[in-house]
Short mmCIF file of C-alpha atoms in Angstrom, two decimals:
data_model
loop_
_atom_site.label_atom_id
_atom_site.label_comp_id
_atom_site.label_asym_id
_atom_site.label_seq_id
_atom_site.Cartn_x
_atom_site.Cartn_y
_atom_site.Cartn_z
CA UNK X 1002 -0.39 -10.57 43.39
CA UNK X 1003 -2.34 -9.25 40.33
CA UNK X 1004 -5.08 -6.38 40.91
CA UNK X 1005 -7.12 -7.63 38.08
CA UNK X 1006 -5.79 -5.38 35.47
CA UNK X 1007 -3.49 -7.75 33.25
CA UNK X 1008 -7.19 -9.96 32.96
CA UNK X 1009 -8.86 -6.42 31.99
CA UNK X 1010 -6.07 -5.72 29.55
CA UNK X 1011 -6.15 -9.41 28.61
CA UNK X 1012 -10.08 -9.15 28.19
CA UNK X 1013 -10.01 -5.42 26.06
CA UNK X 1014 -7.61 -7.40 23.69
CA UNK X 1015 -9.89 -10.33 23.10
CA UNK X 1016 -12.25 -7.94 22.29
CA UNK X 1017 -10.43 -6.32 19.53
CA UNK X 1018 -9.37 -9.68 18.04
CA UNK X 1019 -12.62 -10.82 17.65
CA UNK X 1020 -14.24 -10.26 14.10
CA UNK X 1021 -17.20 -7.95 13.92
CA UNK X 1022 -18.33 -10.13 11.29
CA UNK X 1023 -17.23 -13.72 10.11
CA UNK X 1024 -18.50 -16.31 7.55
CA UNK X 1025 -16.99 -19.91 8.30
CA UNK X 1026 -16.94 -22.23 5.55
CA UNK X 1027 -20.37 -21.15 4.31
CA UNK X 1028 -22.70 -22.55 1.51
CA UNK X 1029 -25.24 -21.32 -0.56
CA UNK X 1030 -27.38 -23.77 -2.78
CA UNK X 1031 -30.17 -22.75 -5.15
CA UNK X 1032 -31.94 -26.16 -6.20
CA UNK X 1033 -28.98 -28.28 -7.77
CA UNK X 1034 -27.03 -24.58 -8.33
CA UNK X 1035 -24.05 -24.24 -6.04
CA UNK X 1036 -23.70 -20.31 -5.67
CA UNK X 1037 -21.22 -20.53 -2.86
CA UNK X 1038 -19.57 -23.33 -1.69
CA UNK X 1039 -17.27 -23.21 2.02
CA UNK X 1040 -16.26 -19.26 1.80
CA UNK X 1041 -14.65 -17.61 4.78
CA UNK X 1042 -13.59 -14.54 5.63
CA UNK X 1043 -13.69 -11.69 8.51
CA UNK X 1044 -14.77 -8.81 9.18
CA UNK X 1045 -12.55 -6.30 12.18
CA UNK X 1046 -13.18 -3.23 13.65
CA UNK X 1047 -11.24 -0.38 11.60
CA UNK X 1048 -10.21 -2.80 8.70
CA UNK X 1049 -11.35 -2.88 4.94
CA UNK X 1050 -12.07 -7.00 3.71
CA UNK X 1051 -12.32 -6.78 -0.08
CA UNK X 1052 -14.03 -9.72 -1.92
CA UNK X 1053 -12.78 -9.84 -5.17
CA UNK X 1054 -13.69 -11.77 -8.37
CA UNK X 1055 -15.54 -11.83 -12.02
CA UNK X 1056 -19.19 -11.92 -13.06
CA UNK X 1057 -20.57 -15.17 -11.74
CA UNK X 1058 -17.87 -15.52 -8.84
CA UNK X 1059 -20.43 -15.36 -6.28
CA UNK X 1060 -20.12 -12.13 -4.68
CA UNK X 1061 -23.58 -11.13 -5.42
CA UNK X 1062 -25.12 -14.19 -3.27
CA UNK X 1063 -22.15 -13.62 -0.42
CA UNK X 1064 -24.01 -10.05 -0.04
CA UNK X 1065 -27.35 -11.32 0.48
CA UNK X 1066 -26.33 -13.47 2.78
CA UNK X 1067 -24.58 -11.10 4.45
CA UNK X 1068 -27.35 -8.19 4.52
CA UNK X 1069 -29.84 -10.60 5.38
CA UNK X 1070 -31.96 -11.37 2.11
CA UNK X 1071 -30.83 -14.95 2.11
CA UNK X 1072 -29.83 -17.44 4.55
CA UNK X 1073 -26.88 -20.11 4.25
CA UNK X 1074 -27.49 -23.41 3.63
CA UNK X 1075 -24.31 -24.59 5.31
CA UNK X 1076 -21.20 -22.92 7.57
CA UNK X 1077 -21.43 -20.79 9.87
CA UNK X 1078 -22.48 -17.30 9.99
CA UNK X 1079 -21.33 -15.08 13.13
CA UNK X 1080 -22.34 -11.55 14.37
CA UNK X 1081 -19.31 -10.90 17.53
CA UNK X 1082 -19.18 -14.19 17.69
CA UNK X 1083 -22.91 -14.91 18.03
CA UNK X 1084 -24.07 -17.63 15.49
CA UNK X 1085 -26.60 -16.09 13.82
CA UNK X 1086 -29.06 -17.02 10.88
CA UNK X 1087 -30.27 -12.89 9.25
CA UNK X 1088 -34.47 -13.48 8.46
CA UNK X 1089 -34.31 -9.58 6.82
CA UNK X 1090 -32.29 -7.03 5.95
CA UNK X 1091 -33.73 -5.18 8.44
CA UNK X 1092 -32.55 -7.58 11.23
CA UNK X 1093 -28.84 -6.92 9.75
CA UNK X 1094 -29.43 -3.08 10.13
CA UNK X 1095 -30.74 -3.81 13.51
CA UNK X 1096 -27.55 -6.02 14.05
CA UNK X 1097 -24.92 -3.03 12.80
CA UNK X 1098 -24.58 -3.83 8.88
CA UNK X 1099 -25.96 -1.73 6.57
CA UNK X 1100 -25.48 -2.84 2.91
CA UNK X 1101 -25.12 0.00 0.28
CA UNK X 1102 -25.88 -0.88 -3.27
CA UNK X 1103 -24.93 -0.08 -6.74
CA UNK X 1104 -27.85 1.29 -7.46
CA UNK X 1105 -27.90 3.02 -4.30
CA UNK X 1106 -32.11 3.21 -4.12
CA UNK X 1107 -32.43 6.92 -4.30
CA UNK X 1108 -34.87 8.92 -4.96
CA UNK X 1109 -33.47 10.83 -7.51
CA UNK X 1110 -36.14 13.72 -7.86
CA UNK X 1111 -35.67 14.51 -3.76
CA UNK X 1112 -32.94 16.18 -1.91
CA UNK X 1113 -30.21 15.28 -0.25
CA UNK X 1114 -31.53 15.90 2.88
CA UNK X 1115 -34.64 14.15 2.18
CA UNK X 1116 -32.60 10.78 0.74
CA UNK X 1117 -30.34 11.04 3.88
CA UNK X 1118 -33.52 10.27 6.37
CA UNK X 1119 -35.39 7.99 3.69
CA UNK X 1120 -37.05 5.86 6.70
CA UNK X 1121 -35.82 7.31 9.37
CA UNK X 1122 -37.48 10.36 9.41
CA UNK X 1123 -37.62 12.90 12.64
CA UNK X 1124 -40.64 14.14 13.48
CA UNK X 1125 -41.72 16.81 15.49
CA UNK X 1126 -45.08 18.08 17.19
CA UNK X 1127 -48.06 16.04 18.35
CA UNK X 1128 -51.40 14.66 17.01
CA UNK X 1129 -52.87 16.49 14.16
CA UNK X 1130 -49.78 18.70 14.58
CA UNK X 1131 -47.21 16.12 13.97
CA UNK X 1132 -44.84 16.35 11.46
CA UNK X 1133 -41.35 15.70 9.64
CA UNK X 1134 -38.37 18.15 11.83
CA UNK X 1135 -37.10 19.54 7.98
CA UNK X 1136 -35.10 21.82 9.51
CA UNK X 1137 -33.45 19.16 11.82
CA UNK X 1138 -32.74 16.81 8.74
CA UNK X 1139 -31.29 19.63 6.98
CA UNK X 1140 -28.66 20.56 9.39
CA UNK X 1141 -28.05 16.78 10.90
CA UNK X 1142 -27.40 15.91 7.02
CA UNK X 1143 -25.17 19.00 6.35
CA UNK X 1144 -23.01 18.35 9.45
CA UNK X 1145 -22.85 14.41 9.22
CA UNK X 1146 -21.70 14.80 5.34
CA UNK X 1147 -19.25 17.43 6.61
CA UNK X 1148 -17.87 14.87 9.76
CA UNK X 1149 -16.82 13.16 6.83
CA UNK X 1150 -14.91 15.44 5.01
CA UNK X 1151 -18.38 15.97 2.21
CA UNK X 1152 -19.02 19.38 1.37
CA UNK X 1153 -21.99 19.82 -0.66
CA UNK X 1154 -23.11 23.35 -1.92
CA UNK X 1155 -26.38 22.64 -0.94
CA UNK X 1156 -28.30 19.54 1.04
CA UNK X 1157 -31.33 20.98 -1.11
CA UNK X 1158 -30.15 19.87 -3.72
CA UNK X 1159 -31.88 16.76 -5.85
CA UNK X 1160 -29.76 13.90 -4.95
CA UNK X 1161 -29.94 13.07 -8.72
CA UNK X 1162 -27.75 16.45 -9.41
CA UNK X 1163 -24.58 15.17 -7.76
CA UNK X 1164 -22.56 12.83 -9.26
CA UNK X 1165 -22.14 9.03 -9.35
CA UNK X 1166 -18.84 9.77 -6.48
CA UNK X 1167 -20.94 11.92 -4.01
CA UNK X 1168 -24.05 9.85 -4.54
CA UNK X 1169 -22.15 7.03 -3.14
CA UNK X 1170 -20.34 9.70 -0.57
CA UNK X 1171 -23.27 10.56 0.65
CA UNK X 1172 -24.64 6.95 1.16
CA UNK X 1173 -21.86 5.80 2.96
CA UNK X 1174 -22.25 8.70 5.33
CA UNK X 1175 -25.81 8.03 5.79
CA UNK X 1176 -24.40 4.21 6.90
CA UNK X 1177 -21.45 6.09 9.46
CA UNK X 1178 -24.29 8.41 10.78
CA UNK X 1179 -26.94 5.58 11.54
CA UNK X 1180 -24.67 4.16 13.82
CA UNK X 1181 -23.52 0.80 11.69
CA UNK X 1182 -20.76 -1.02 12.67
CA UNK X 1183 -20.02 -2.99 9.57
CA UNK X 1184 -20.42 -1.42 5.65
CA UNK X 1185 -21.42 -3.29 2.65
CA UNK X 1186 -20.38 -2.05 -0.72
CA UNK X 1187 -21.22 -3.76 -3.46
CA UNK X 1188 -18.93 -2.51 -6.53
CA UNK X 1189 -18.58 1.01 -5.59
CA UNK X 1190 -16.65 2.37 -8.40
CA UNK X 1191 -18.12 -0.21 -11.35
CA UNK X 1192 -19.48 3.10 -12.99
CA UNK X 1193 -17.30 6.03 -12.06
CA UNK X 1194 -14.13 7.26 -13.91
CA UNK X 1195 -10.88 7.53 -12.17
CA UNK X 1196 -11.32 10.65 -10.53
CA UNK X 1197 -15.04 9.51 -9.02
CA UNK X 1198 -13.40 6.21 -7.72
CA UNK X 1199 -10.59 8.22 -6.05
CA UNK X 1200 -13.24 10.18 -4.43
CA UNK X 1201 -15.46 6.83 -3.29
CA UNK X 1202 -11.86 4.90 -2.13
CA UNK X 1203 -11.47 8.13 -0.04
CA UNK X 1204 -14.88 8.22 1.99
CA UNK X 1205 -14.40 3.90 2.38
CA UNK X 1206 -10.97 4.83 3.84
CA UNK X 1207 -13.19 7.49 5.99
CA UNK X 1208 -15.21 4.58 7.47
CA UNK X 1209 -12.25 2.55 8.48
CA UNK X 1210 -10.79 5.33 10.20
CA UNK X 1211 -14.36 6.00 12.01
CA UNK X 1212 -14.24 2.50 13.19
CA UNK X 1213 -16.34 0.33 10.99
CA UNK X 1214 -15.73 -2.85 9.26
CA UNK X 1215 -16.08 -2.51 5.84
CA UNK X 1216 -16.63 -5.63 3.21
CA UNK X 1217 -15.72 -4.01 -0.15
CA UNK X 1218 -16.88 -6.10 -3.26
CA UNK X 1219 -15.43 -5.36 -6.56
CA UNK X 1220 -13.50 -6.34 -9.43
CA UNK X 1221 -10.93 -3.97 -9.46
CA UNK X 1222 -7.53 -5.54 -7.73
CA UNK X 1223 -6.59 -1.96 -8.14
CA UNK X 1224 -8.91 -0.43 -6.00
CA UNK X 1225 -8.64 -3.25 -3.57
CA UNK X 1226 -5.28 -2.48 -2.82
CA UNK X 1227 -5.14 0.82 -2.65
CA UNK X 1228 -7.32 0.33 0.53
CA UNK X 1229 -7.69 -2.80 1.58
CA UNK X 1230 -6.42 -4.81 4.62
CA UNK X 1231 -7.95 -8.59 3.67
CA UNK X 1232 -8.21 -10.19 0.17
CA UNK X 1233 -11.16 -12.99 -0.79
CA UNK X 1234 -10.96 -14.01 -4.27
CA UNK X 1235 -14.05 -16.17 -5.31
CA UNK X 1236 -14.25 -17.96 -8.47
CA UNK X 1237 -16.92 -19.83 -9.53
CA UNK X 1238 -18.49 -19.89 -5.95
CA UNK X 1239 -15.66 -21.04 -4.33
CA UNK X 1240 -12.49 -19.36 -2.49
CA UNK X 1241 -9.32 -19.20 -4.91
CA UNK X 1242 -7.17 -17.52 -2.16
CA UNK X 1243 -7.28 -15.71 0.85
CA UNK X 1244 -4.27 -13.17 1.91
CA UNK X 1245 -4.03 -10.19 4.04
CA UNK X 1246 -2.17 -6.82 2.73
CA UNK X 1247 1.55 -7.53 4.37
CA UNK X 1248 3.76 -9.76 2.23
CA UNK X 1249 0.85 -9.37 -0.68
CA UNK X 1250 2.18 -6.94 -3.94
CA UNK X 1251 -0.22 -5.61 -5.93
CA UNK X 1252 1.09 -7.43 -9.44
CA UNK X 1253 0.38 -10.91 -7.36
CA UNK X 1254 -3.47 -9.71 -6.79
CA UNK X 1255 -3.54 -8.49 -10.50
CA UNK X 1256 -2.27 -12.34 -11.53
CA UNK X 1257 -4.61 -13.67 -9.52
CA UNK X 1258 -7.98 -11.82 -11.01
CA UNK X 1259 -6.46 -12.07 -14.15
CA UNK X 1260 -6.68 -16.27 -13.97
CA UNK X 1261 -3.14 -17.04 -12.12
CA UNK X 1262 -2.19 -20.24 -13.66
CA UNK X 1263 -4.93 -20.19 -16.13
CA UNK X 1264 -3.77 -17.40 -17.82
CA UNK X 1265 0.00 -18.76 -17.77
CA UNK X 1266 -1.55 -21.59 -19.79
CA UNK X 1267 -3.30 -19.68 -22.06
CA UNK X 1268 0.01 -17.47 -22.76
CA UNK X 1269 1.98 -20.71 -22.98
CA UNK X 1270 -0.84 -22.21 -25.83
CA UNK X 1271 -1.14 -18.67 -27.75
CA UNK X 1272 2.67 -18.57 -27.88
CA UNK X 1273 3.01 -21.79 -29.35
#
């Protein structure tokens, strides 16, 4: 006679299994321009899904739809299941996905501290003698940066001091401390040298590890691999392959990007 705990088990694993985040066979049409035509992919709990693929792939229009700017034409778009159709990006923060740009939108002349709470600011005090808590965004900044492993010399700091790495750091940080369950990087490490995309690859690897679902979209089949768990490659709006990271090598994801058979050809022309 069961006590109920193989369905609880049974349940907790269901749970788990489910996607935080899924597109099914979605489209995106502007006019007569197909941007994205039946792309899938998921999203779990303490996994990295990269999106791969060149200028004009389609990863640009997969992130608005994702972070709510746009809405898909066609397919299905699922929050834990829940169909859902984003009106703002706001609703997707509201939702659990925060969305973390190359260009970051920083105010470069403010500090860190200041950046960190752009928004969301604490206040303290009442009426005429309400105002911002600076010292609480101070230390809640210093401490959340240092939860993951971000040790700045000073919060004070203008955020347009640090680097193009801790810049990025210290947005993803902002995304782990605002309680989001799924992280949306758009090309990361497009602008950083090799030592500023180890440090990025290393605070993306943080947020798995804290639990969120992180989409990372670049170019770099490098990169992807180094931390990735799930492979999208777009081309030309559409899915070119799917894989996840057991049983994939690293010189199969380089073909790939490169053009796969495509470039075969090409060699095969060029050598004649």
């Amino acid at each position: 006679m069961s006590d109920g705990s193989d369905e609880k088990a049974g349940a907790a694993g269901d749970d788990r299994a489910q996607p935080l985040v899924e597109l099914a066979e979605v489209s995106k049409f502007y006019g007569n321009i197909r941007a994205l035509q039946d792309v899938s992919l998921q999203v779990h709990t303490g996994e990295i899904t990269c999106v791969l693929g060149d200028n004009g792939a389609g990863k640009s229009t997969l992130i608005k739809i994702v972070s709510g700017l746009h809405q898909h034409d066609a397919g299905a778009f699922r929050i834990q299941g829940e169909d859902v159709r984003l009106g703002s990006p706001r609703e997707a923060l509201d939702r659990g996905i925060a969305t973390v740009y190359q260009d970051l939108a920083v105010v470069p002349l403010m500090p860190v501290w200041r950046n960190f709470f752009l928004g969301s600011e604490p206040v303290k005090g009442r009426g005429p003698l309400r105002r911002m808590d600076v010292d609480e965004m101070r230390r809640t900044t210093h401490s959340a940066l240092l939860r993951m492993g971000i040790d700045l010399r000073d919060v004070d700091q203008p955020i347009g001091t640090l680097s193009g790495g801790e810049r990025q750091s210290v947005a993803i940080a902002r995304a782990v401390h605002f309680g989001a369950k799924v992280l949306v990087l758009d090309e990361p490490t497009a602008a950083l040298g090799v030592k500023q995309s180890g440090v990025v690859l290393k605070y993306v690897a943080a947020a798995r590890d804290a639990g969120l679902g992180v989409v990372l979209i670049t170019h770099n089949p490098h990169h992807a691999y180094l931390v990735g768990d799930r492979f999208v490659l777009l081309k030309r709006g559409s899915m070119a392959a799917a894989y996840e990271k057991s049983g994939l090598e690293l010189e199969e994801l380089v073909r790939q990007m490169a053009g796969g058979s495509e470039l075969e050809e090409l060699s095969h022309e060029l050598g004649r």
